[in-house]
Short mmCIF file of C-alpha atoms in Angstrom, two decimals:
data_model
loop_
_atom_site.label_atom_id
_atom_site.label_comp_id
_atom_site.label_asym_id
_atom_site.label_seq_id
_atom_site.Cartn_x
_atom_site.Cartn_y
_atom_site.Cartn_z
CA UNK A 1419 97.60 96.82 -3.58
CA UNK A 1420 95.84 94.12 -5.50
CA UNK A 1421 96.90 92.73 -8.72
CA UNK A 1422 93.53 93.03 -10.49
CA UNK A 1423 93.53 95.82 -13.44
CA UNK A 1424 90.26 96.03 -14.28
CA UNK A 1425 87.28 96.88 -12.26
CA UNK A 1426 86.04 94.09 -10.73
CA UNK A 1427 82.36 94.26 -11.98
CA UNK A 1428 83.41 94.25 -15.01
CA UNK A 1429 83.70 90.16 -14.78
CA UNK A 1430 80.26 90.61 -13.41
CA UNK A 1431 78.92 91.82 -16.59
CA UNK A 1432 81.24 89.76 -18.69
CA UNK A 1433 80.14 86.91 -17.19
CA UNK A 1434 76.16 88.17 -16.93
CA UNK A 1435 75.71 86.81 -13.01
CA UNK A 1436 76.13 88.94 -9.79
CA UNK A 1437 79.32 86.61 -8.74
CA UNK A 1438 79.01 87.94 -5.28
CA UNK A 1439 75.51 88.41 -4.90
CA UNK A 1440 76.14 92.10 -4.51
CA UNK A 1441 73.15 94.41 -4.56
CA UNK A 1442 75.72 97.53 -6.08
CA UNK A 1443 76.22 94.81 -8.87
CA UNK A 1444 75.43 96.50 -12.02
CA UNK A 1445 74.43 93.46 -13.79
CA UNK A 1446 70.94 94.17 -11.62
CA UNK A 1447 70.24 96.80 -13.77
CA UNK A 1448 72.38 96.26 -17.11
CA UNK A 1449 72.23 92.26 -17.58
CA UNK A 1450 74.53 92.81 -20.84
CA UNK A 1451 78.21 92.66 -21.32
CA UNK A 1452 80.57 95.66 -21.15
CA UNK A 1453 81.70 97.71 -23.86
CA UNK A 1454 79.71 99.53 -26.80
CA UNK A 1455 79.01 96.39 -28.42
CA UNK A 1456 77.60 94.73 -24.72
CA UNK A 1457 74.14 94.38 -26.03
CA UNK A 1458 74.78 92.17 -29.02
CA UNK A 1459 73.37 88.86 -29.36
CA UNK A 1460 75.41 86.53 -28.12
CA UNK A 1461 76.49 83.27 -30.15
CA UNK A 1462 76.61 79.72 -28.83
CA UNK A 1463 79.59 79.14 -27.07
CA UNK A 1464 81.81 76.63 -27.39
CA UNK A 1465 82.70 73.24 -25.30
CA UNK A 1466 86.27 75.16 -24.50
CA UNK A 1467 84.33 78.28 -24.44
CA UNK A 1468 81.74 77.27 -21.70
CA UNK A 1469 84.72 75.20 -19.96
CA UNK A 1470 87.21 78.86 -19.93
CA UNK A 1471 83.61 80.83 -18.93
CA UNK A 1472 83.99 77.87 -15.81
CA UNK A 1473 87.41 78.56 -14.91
CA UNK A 1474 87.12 82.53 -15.19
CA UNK A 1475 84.00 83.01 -13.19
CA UNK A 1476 85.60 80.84 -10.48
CA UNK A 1477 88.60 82.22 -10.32
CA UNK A 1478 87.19 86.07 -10.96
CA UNK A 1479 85.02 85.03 -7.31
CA UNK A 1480 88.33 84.32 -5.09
CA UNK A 1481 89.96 88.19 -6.38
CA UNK A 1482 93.46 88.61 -7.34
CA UNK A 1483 94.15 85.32 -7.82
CA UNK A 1484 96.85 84.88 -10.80
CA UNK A 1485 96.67 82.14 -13.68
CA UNK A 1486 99.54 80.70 -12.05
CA UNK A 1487 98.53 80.37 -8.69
CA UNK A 1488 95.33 79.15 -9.76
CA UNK A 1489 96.51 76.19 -12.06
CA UNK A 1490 98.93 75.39 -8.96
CA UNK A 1491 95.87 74.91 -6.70
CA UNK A 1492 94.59 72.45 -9.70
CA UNK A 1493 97.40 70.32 -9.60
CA UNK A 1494 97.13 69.88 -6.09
CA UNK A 1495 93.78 69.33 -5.94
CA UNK A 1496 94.45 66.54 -9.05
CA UNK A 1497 97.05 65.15 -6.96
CA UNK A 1498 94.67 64.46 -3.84
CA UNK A 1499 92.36 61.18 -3.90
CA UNK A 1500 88.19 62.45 -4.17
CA UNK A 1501 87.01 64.52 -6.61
CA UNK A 1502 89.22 66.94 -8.54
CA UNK A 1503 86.22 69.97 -8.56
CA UNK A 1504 85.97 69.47 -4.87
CA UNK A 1505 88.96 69.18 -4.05
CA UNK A 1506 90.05 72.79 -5.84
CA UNK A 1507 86.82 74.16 -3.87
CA UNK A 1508 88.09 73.31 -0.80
CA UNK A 1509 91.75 74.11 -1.19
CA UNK A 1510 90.48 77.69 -2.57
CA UNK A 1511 88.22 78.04 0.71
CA UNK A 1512 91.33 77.68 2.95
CA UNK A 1513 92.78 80.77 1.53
CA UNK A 1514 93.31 83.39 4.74
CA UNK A 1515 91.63 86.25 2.35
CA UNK A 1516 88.56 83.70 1.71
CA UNK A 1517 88.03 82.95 5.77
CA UNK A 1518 88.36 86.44 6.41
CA UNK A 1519 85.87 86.96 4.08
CA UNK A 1520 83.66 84.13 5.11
CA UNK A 1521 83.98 85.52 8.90
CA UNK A 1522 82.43 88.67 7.23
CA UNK A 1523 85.03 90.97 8.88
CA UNK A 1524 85.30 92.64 5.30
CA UNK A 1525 82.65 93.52 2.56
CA UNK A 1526 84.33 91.78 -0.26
CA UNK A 1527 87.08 89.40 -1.31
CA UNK A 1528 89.09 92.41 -2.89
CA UNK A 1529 89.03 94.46 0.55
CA UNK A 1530 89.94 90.78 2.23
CA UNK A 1531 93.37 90.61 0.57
CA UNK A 1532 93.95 94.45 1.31
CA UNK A 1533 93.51 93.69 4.97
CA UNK A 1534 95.37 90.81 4.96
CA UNK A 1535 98.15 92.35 3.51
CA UNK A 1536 98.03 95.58 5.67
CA UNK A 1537 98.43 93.35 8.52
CA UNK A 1538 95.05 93.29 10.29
CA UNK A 1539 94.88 89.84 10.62
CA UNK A 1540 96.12 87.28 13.27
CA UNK A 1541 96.39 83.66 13.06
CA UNK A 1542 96.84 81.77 15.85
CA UNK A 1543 97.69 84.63 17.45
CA UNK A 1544 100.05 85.37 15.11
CA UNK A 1545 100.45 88.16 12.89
CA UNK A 1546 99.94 87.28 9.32
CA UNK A 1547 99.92 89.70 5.63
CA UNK A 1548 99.79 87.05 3.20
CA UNK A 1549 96.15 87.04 1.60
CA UNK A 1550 97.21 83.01 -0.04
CA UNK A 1551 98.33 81.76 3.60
CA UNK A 1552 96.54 78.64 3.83
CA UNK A 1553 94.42 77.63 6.77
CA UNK A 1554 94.01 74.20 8.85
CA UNK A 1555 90.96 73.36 10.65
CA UNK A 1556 91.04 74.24 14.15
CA UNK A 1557 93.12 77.75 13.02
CA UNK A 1558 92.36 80.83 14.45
CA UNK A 1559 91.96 84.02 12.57
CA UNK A 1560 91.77 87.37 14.54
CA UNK A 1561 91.30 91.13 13.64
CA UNK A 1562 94.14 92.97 15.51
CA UNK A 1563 93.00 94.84 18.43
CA UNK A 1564 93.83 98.01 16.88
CA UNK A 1565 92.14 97.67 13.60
CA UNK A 1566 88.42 96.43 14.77
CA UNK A 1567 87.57 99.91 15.03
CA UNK A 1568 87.86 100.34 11.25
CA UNK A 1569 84.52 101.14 9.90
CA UNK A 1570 84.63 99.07 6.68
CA UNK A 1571 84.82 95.95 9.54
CA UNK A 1572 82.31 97.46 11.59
CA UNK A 1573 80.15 97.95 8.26
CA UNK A 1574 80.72 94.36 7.22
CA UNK A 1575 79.57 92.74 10.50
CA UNK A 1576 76.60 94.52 10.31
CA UNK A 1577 75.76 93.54 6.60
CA UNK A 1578 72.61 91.63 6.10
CA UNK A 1579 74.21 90.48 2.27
CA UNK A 1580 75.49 87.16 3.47
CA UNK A 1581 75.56 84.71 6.01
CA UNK A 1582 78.71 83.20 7.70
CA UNK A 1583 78.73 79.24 6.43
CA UNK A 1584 78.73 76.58 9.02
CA UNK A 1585 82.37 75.67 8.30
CA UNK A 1586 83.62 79.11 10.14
CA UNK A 1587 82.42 79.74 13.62
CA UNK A 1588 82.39 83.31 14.74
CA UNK A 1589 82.79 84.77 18.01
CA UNK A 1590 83.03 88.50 17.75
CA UNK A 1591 86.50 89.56 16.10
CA UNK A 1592 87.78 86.00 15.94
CA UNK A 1593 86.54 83.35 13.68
CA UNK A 1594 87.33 79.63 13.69
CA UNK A 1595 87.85 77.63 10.36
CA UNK A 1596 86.11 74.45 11.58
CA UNK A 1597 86.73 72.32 8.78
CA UNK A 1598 87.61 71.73 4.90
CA UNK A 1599 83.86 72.41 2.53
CA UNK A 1600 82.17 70.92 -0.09
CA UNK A 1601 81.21 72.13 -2.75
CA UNK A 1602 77.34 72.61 -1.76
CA UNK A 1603 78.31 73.92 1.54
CA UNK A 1604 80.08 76.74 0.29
CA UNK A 1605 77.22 79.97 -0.12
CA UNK A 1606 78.01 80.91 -3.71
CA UNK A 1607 75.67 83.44 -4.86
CA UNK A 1608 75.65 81.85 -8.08
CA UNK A 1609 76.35 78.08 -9.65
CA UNK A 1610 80.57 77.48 -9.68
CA UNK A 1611 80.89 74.41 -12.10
CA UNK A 1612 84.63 73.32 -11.30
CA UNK A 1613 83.83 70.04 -13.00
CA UNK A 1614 84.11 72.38 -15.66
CA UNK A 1615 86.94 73.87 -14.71
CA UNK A 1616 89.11 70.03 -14.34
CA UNK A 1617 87.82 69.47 -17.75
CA UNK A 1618 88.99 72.67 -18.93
CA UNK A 1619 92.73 71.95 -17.53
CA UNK A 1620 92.13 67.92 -18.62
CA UNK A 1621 91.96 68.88 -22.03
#
């Protein structure tokens, strides 16, 4: 089961994007926050208020991923020479839930962690149910023989929503993670600011 609470277009609206570039979004047809006071106007937001906004909407995109976890991948990605913002881009994108996603084997990042932790997933021939496994270029990741019948797979292959970046490779029910993105190769469906984010934790 997935950690989130609350329904997860609900940080759509909070945020006022489509963060997955969903056409069930409802911000497409109600551009205004949630709750009965959604539609009033909204003040200026703050330096720390645009820098949280950052660090929400980013980590809202990857699913259940805790406040923990996420200031973990941070300090890693502060700990590694390059860019800070790139390198937490990157480290996210090597998540096992974010390739499976990427592969398009699954409609969203919330039903990627569910089938990664239902054990659906192979890497490197291998059977795998943790959705924060990290992945090395030149991994394999599978869909189990068994499971590539399920029609939420079958429904997500098919979907014209989204494209599969040039950092996977696909070959029917196996993908390839090729190598480690940047920032403006990853197919956001919106603008991610994680310079925002590093200043937000810099602070």
């Amino acid at each position: 089961m997935t950690k989130r609470i609350q329904a997860k277009y609900k940080i759509d609206r909070r945020m006022g994007e489509n963060i997955w570039g969903r056409a069930k979004s409802p911000v497409n047809s109600r551009d205004y926050g949630p709750g009965q006071h959604g539609q009033r106007r909204k003040g200026k937001l703050s330096d720390f208020g645009i820098q949280l906004r950052a660090k929400q909407k980013l980590k809202g995109y990857y699913g259940s991923i805790s406040e923990k976890q996420f200031r973990r991948y941070y300090d890693d990605a502060a700990s590694r020479k390059g860019d800070t913002g790139e390198n937490l881009v990157g480290i996210l994108e090597t998540r096992l839930d974010a390739i499976v996603y990427r592969a398009k084997f699954v409609p969203t990042v919330f039903a990627a962690r569910q089938f990664v932790n239902h054990g659906h997933v192979l890497v490197n021939g291998r059977r795998c149910n943790i959705p924060s496994a990290r992945i090395k270029p030149g991994d394999t990741v599978e869909i189990r023989e068994k499971s590539r019948g399920i029609p939420m797979v079958i429904e997500a292959g098919q979907s014209p929503e989204r494209e599969v970046p040039e950092y996977v490779t696909v070959d029917g029910a196996k993908a390839t993670f090729v190598r480690v993105p940047t920032l403006d190769e990853v197919p956001y469906p919106v603008i991610m600011e994680p310079n925002l984010v590093v200043e937000f934790y810099s602070r």
